[in-house]
mmCIF file of C-alpha atoms in Angstrom:
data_model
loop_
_atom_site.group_PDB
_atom_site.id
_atom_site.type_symbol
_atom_site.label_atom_id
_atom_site.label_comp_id
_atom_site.label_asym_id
_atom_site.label_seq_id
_atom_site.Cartn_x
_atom_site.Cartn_y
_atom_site.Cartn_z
ATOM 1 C CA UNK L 21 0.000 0.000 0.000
ATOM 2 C CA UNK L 22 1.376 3.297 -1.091
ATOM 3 C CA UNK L 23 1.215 6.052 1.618
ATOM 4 C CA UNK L 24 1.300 9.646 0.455
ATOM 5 C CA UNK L 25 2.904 12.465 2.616
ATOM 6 C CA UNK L 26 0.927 15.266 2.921
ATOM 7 C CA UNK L 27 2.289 18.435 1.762
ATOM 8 C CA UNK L 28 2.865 19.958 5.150
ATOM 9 C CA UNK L 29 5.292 17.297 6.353
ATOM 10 C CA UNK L 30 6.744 17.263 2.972
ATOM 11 C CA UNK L 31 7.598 20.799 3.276
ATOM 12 C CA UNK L 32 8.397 20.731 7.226
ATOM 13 C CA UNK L 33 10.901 18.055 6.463
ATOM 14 C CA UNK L 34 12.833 20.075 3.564
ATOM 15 C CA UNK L 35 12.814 22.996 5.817
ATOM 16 C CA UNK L 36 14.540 21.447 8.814
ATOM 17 C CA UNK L 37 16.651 19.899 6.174
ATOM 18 C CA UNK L 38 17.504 23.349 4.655
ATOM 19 C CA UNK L 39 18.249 24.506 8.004
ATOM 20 C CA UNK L 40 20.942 21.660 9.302
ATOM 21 C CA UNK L 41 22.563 21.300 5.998
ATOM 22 C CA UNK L 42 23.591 25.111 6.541
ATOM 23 C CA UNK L 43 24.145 24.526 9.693
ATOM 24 C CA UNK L 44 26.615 21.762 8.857
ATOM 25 C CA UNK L 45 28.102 24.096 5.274
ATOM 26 C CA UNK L 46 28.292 27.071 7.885
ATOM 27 C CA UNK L 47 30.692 25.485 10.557
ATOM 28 C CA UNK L 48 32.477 23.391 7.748
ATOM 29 C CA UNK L 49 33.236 26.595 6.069
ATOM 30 C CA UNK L 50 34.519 28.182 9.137
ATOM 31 C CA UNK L 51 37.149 25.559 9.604
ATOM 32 C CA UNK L 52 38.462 25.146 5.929
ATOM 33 C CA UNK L 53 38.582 29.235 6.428
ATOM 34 C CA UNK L 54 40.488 29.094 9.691
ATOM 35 C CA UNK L 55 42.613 26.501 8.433
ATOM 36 C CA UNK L 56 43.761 28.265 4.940
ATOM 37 C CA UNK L 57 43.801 31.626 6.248
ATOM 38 C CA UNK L 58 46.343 30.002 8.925
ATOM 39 C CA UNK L 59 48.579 28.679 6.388
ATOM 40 C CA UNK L 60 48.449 31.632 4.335
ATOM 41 C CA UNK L 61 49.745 34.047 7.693
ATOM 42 C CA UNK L 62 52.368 31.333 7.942
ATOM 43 C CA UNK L 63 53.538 31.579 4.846
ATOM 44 C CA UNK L 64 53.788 35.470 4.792
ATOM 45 C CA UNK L 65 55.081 35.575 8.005
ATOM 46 C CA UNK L 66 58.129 33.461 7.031
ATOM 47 C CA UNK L 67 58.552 35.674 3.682
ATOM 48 C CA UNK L 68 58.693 38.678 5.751
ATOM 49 C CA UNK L 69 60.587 37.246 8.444
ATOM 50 C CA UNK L 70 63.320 35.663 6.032
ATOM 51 C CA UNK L 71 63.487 39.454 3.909
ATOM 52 C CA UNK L 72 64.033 41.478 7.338
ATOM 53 C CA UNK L 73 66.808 39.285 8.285
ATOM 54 C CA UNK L 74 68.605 39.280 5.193
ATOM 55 C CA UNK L 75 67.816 42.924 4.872
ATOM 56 C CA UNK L 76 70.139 43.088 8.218
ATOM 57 C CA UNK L 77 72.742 41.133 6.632
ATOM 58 C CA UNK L 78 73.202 42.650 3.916
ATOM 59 C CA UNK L 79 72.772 46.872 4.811
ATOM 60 C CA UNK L 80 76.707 47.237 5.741
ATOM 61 C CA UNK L 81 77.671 45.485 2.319
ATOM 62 C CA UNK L 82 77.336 48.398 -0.364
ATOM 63 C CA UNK L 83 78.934 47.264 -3.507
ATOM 64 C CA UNK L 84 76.369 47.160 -6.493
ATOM 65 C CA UNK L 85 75.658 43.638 -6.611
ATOM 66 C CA UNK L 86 74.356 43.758 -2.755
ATOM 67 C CA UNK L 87 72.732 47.155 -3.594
ATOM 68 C CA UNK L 88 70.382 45.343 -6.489
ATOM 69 C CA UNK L 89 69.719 42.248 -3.512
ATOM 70 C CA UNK L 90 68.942 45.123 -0.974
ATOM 71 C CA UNK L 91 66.396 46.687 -3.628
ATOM 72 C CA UNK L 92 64.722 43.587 -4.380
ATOM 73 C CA UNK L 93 64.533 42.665 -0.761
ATOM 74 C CA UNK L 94 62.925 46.386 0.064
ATOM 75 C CA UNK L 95 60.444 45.345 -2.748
ATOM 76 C CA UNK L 96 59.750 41.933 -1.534
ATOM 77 C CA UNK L 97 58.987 43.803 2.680
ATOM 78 C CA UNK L 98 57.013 46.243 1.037
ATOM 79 C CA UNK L 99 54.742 43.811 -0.893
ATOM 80 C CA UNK L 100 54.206 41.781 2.120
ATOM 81 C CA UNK L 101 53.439 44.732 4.265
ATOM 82 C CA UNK L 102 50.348 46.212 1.794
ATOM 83 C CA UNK L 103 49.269 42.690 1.912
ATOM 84 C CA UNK L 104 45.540 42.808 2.803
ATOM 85 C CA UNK L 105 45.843 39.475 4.475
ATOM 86 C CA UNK L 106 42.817 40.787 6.971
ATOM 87 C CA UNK L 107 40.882 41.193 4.342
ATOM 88 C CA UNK L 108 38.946 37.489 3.190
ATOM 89 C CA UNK L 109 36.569 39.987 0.735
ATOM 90 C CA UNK L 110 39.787 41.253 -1.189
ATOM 91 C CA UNK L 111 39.471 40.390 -4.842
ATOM 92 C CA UNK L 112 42.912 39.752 -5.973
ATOM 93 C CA UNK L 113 44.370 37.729 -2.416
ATOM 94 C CA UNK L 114 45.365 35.014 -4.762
ATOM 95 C CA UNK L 115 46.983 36.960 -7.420
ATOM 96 C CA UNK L 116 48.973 39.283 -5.056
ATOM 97 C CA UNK L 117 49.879 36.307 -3.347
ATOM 98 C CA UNK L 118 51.146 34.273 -6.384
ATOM 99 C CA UNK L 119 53.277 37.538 -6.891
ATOM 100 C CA UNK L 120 54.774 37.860 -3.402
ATOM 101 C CA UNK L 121 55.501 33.845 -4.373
ATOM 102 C CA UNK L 122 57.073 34.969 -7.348
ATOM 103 C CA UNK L 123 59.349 37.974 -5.923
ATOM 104 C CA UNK L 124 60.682 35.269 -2.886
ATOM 105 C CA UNK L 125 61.870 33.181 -5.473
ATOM 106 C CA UNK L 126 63.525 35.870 -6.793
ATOM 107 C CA UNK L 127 65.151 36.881 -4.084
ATOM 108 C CA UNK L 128 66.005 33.383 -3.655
ATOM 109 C CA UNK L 129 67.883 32.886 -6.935
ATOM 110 C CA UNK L 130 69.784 36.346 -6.249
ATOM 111 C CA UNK L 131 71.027 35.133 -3.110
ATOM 112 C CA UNK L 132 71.905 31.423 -4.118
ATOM 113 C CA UNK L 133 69.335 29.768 -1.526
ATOM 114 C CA UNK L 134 67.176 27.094 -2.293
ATOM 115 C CA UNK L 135 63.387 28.103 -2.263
ATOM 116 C CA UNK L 136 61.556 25.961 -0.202
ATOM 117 C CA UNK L 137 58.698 27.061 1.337
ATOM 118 C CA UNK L 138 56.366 23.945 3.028
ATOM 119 C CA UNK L 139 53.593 23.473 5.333
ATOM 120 C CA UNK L 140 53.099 20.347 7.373
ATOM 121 C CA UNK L 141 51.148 19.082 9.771
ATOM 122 C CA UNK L 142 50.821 21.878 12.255
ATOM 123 C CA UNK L 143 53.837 23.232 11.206
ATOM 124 C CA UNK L 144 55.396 25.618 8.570
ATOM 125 C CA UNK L 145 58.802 25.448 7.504
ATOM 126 C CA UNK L 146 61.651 27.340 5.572
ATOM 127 C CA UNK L 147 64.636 25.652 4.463
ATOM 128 C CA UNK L 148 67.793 26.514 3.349
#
């Protein structure tokens, strides 16, 4: 025997099922967030961390070829710090980001280190 819903539960039941699957796409959302956004700080923060320091290194060496390292290390800091990276709304994170990737290596290659930027399992690392 074939039972027919009425259309009352038939609604009810989509609308507590509208309301849990947000529920659920709400707090899932909120941790892949969390979790990018973490790696993404990480990351700059070890860019901008590894240009101050060799910014220091280098600022009592002034013959020409530290001078153009120096310059491309000043432009590598000052892309980091006009990084909107507290802004999730900002239209071109990715692309900005891809460039900051870009200028590292970069400044890599002009000061012979290896490029290696990872992140693990709770943990980021930069190797030489």
């Amino acid at each position: 025997e074939l039972c027919f819903c009425s259309p009352r539960f038939h609604g009810q039941g989509f609308q507590e099922g509208l309301a849990e699957g947000s529920h659920a796409g709400m707090a899932e959302g909120r941790r892949y967030g969390a979790l990018h956004g973490a790696r993404m700080g990480s990351e700059i923060g070890c860019y901008l961390g590894f240009a101050l320091t060799w910014r220091c290194l280098l600022q009592k060496c002034t013959d020409e070829k530290n001078r153009k390292k120096m310059r491309a290390l000043d432009s590598l800091i000052g892309m980091l710090q006009k990084f909107p990276y507290e802004d999730p709304t900002y239209d071109k994170l990715q692309e900005d980001l891809e460039k900051i990737r870009g200028k590292y290596k970069q400044v890599c290659s002009m000061l012979n280190i290896q490029a290696d930027f990872r992140i693990g399992n709770e943990r980021s690392s930069l190797t030489f």
